[in-house]
């Protein structure tokens, strides 16, 4: 005990301070690099899966349950693209593919000034992709194989054999998948330690992209619904259409209230940079 007391007395009461020391931000750029790599590596994993499904449709591989339920020998080859997203499994795979492409475009075309602050955005994008993959693997697997030997499939619903099926679902699903991009941009702006205005222009551009995709998909869906007598028209409040209408209205409000570079508002907003 006597030997410990002198050691305690030698401990300085106050650590030396240096005003020139710069404290690094909590979000290190290495984290951003890791999450960026994870997000970019997901795209090459998704493209082969889509090509495999297309090859199974083209070869009439009815041992695949998804192909069996949405394809048949008497179906026109031009409907192969439609049959790909005619079911829940293919639609989810298509949304994941679009999400991965848009995530890569966001990371590639982002302003260099905010790339060091994209760690939170990359983390959210990666989490969304992992969630889609989790659902595809455990709940909606399009690669599930049947134990029975089928000589023909069921084919897609006759109501879906319509020209609108080539345009409406891809646009609507692409618009829904693109909504995640403005969301992660806004989250990145909230967690950015610099609190500058470089996020607003990027947010407005991607909001316009999502708004355009959803609007075009909704318009074509409305036209399609009125050409199919059994659907009762678009304003019968079809749930699928409302899934696209609600975020389109939110994006409309966002674009109306967000500052535009043309108005010169960004230069007058406070910035700590």
C-alpha positions as CSV (number, residue, x, y, z in Angstrom):
1,X,0.0,0.0,0.0
2,X,2.9,2.3,0.8
3,X,4.4,1.7,-2.7
4,X,1.1,2.6,-4.4
5,X,0.6,6.0,-2.7
6,X,3.7,7.6,-4.3
7,X,2.5,6.5,-7.8
8,X,-0.9,8.0,-7.2
9,X,0.7,11.3,-6.1
10,X,2.7,11.4,-9.4
11,X,-0.5,11.4,-11.5
12,X,-1.0,14.9,-12.9
13,X,-4.2,16.6,-11.8
14,X,-4.9,18.0,-15.3
15,X,-4.0,16.7,-18.7
16,X,-2.1,19.1,-20.9
17,X,-4.3,20.8,-23.5
18,X,-3.4,22.0,-27.0
19,X,-5.6,24.4,-28.8
20,X,-4.3,23.2,-32.2
21,X,-5.6,19.7,-31.7
22,X,-8.5,19.0,-34.1
23,X,-11.0,16.4,-32.9
24,X,-12.1,14.1,-35.7
25,X,-15.8,13.7,-36.3
26,X,-17.5,10.6,-34.9
27,X,-18.3,9.4,-38.4
28,X,-15.0,8.4,-39.9
29,X,-14.6,8.2,-43.6
30,X,-13.5,4.6,-43.4
31,X,-17.1,3.7,-42.4
32,X,-18.4,5.6,-45.4
33,X,-16.0,3.6,-47.6
34,X,-17.0,0.3,-46.1
35,X,-20.7,0.9,-46.6
36,X,-20.2,2.3,-50.1
37,X,-18.4,-0.9,-51.0
38,X,-21.2,-3.0,-49.6
39,X,-23.8,-1.1,-51.5
40,X,-21.9,-1.2,-54.8
41,X,-21.1,-5.0,-54.4
42,X,-24.8,-5.8,-54.1
43,X,-25.6,-4.9,-57.7
44,X,-23.4,-7.6,-59.4
45,X,-25.1,-10.2,-57.1
46,X,-28.5,-9.2,-58.3
47,X,-28.0,-9.0,-62.1
48,X,-27.1,-12.8,-62.4
49,X,-30.3,-13.7,-60.5
50,X,-32.4,-11.7,-62.9
51,X,-30.7,-13.3,-65.9
52,X,-31.3,-16.8,-64.5
53,X,-35.0,-16.2,-64.1
54,X,-35.2,-14.9,-67.7
55,X,-33.4,-18.0,-69.0
56,X,-35.8,-20.2,-67.2
57,X,-38.8,-18.4,-68.8
58,X,-37.2,-18.6,-72.2
59,X,-36.4,-22.3,-71.9
60,X,-39.8,-23.1,-70.4
61,X,-38.3,-24.6,-67.3
62,X,-41.5,-25.6,-65.5
63,X,-39.6,-27.3,-62.7
64,X,-39.3,-23.8,-61.3
65,X,-42.4,-23.0,-59.4
66,X,-42.4,-19.3,-60.3
67,X,-42.1,-20.1,-64.0
68,X,-44.8,-22.8,-63.7
69,X,-47.3,-20.3,-62.2
70,X,-46.6,-17.4,-64.6
71,X,-45.7,-19.0,-68.0
72,X,-47.1,-21.6,-70.4
73,X,-46.2,-23.1,-73.8
74,X,-49.0,-21.2,-75.6
75,X,-47.8,-17.8,-74.2
76,X,-46.3,-15.4,-76.6
77,X,-42.5,-15.0,-76.2
78,X,-43.0,-11.2,-76.0
79,X,-44.8,-11.8,-72.7
80,X,-41.6,-13.2,-71.0
81,X,-40.7,-9.7,-69.8
82,X,-44.2,-9.3,-68.4
83,X,-44.2,-12.7,-66.8
84,X,-41.0,-11.9,-65.0
85,X,-42.7,-9.4,-62.7
86,X,-46.3,-10.8,-62.9
87,X,-45.9,-12.4,-59.4
88,X,-44.8,-11.2,-56.0
89,X,-41.4,-12.9,-56.2
90,X,-40.5,-11.4,-59.6
91,X,-41.8,-8.0,-58.6
92,X,-39.7,-8.0,-55.4
93,X,-36.6,-9.0,-57.4
94,X,-37.3,-6.3,-60.0
95,X,-37.7,-3.7,-57.2
96,X,-34.4,-4.9,-55.6
97,X,-32.7,-4.6,-59.0
98,X,-33.9,-1.0,-59.5
99,X,-33.0,-0.1,-55.9
100,X,-29.4,-1.4,-56.5
101,X,-29.0,0.5,-59.8
102,X,-30.3,3.8,-58.3
103,X,-28.1,3.4,-55.2
104,X,-25.1,3.0,-57.5
105,X,-26.1,6.1,-59.5
106,X,-26.5,8.1,-56.3
107,X,-23.0,7.2,-55.0
108,X,-21.4,7.7,-58.4
109,X,-23.0,11.1,-59.2
110,X,-23.0,12.6,-55.7
111,X,-21.2,15.9,-55.1
112,X,-17.6,15.4,-53.9
113,X,-18.3,17.8,-51.0
114,X,-20.8,15.4,-49.4
115,X,-19.2,12.0,-50.3
116,X,-17.4,12.0,-47.0
117,X,-20.8,12.3,-45.2
118,X,-22.6,9.5,-47.1
119,X,-21.9,6.9,-44.5
120,X,-25.4,7.1,-43.0
121,X,-27.0,7.2,-46.4
122,X,-25.0,4.1,-47.5
123,X,-25.9,2.3,-44.3
124,X,-29.6,2.9,-44.9
125,X,-29.4,1.8,-48.6
126,X,-27.5,-1.3,-47.6
127,X,-30.1,-2.1,-44.9
128,X,-32.9,-1.8,-47.4
129,X,-31.1,-4.1,-49.9
130,X,-30.5,-6.6,-47.1
131,X,-34.1,-6.5,-46.1
132,X,-35.2,-7.2,-49.7
133,X,-32.7,-10.1,-50.0
134,X,-34.0,-11.5,-46.7
135,X,-37.6,-11.5,-47.9
136,X,-36.6,-13.0,-51.2
137,X,-34.6,-15.9,-49.6
138,X,-37.1,-16.8,-46.9
139,X,-40.5,-15.7,-47.9
140,X,-40.7,-15.1,-51.7
141,X,-38.0,-17.2,-53.3
142,X,-38.4,-17.1,-57.1
143,X,-35.8,-19.9,-57.5
144,X,-37.8,-22.5,-55.6
145,X,-37.9,-25.9,-57.5
146,X,-41.0,-28.2,-57.6
147,X,-40.8,-31.8,-56.9
148,X,-43.2,-32.6,-59.6
149,X,-42.4,-32.9,-63.3
150,X,-44.7,-30.4,-65.1
151,X,-45.0,-30.5,-68.9
152,X,-46.8,-27.1,-69.1
153,X,-47.4,-24.1,-66.9
154,X,-50.5,-22.1,-65.8
155,X,-49.6,-18.9,-67.7
156,X,-50.3,-15.3,-66.6
157,X,-53.7,-13.9,-65.9
158,X,-55.5,-13.0,-69.2
159,X,-56.2,-9.5,-67.8
160,X,-52.5,-8.9,-67.6
161,X,-51.9,-9.7,-71.3
162,X,-52.4,-6.0,-72.1
163,X,-50.0,-3.4,-73.6
164,X,-50.2,-1.4,-70.3
165,X,-48.5,-4.3,-68.5
166,X,-45.3,-3.5,-70.4
167,X,-45.1,0.0,-69.1
168,X,-47.3,0.5,-66.0
169,X,-45.8,-2.0,-63.5
170,X,-42.1,-1.2,-64.3
171,X,-42.7,2.6,-64.0
172,X,-44.7,2.2,-60.8
173,X,-42.3,-0.2,-59.1
174,X,-39.3,1.9,-60.3
175,X,-41.0,5.0,-58.8
176,X,-41.6,3.2,-55.5
177,X,-38.1,1.9,-55.3
178,X,-36.7,5.3,-56.1
179,X,-38.4,6.9,-53.1
180,X,-35.7,5.4,-50.9
181,X,-33.1,7.7,-52.5
182,X,-34.7,11.1,-51.4
183,X,-35.2,9.5,-48.0
184,X,-31.6,8.5,-47.5
185,X,-30.4,11.9,-48.8
186,X,-32.6,13.6,-46.2
187,X,-31.2,11.4,-43.4
188,X,-27.7,12.0,-44.6
189,X,-28.3,15.8,-44.4
190,X,-29.6,15.4,-40.8
191,X,-26.5,13.5,-39.7
192,X,-24.0,15.6,-41.6
193,X,-21.8,17.4,-39.1
194,X,-21.0,20.2,-41.5
195,X,-24.7,21.2,-41.9
196,X,-24.1,22.8,-45.3
197,X,-26.5,23.3,-48.3
198,X,-24.9,20.8,-50.7
199,X,-27.7,18.3,-49.9
200,X,-30.6,20.4,-51.2
201,X,-29.8,20.3,-54.9
202,X,-29.3,16.5,-54.8
203,X,-32.5,16.0,-52.8
204,X,-34.5,18.0,-55.3
205,X,-33.1,16.2,-58.3
206,X,-33.9,12.7,-56.9
207,X,-37.3,13.9,-55.7
208,X,-38.1,15.0,-59.2
209,X,-37.0,11.6,-60.6
210,X,-39.2,9.7,-58.2
211,X,-42.1,12.1,-58.7
212,X,-41.9,11.7,-62.5
213,X,-41.7,7.9,-62.4
214,X,-44.6,7.6,-60.0
215,X,-46.7,10.2,-61.9
216,X,-46.1,8.5,-65.3
217,X,-46.9,5.1,-63.8
218,X,-50.1,6.4,-62.2
219,X,-51.3,8.0,-65.4
220,X,-50.7,4.8,-67.5
221,X,-52.3,2.8,-64.7
222,X,-55.4,5.0,-64.8
223,X,-55.7,4.6,-68.6
224,X,-55.2,0.9,-68.3
225,X,-57.9,0.5,-65.6
226,X,-60.5,2.3,-67.7
227,X,-59.8,-0.1,-70.6
228,X,-60.5,-3.2,-68.5
229,X,-64.2,-3.4,-67.7
230,X,-63.9,-5.6,-64.7
231,X,-61.7,-3.2,-62.8
232,X,-64.3,-0.5,-62.4
233,X,-61.9,2.4,-63.2
234,X,-59.0,4.0,-61.5
235,X,-61.1,6.0,-59.0
236,X,-62.5,2.9,-57.4
237,X,-59.4,3.3,-55.1
238,X,-57.5,0.2,-56.1
239,X,-55.0,-0.5,-53.2
240,X,-52.0,-0.9,-55.5
241,X,-52.6,2.4,-57.1
242,X,-53.0,4.1,-53.8
243,X,-49.6,2.8,-52.8
244,X,-48.2,4.9,-55.5
245,X,-50.6,7.8,-55.1
246,X,-49.8,8.6,-51.5
247,X,-46.0,9.0,-51.8
248,X,-46.6,11.0,-55.1
249,X,-48.7,13.5,-53.1
250,X,-46.0,13.7,-50.4
251,X,-43.3,14.3,-53.1
252,X,-45.5,17.0,-54.7
253,X,-45.6,18.8,-51.4
254,X,-41.8,18.4,-50.9
255,X,-41.0,19.8,-54.4
256,X,-43.4,22.7,-53.9
257,X,-41.9,23.7,-50.5
258,X,-38.2,22.9,-51.2
259,X,-35.9,25.7,-52.2
260,X,-34.9,25.8,-55.9
261,X,-31.5,26.9,-57.1
262,X,-33.3,29.0,-59.8
263,X,-34.9,31.1,-57.0
264,X,-31.5,31.8,-55.4
265,X,-32.8,30.6,-52.0
266,X,-29.9,28.2,-51.3
267,X,-27.4,31.0,-51.3
268,X,-29.4,32.9,-48.6
269,X,-29.9,29.9,-46.3
270,X,-27.6,29.7,-43.3
271,X,-24.6,27.4,-43.5
272,X,-21.9,26.5,-41.0
273,X,-19.4,25.4,-43.6
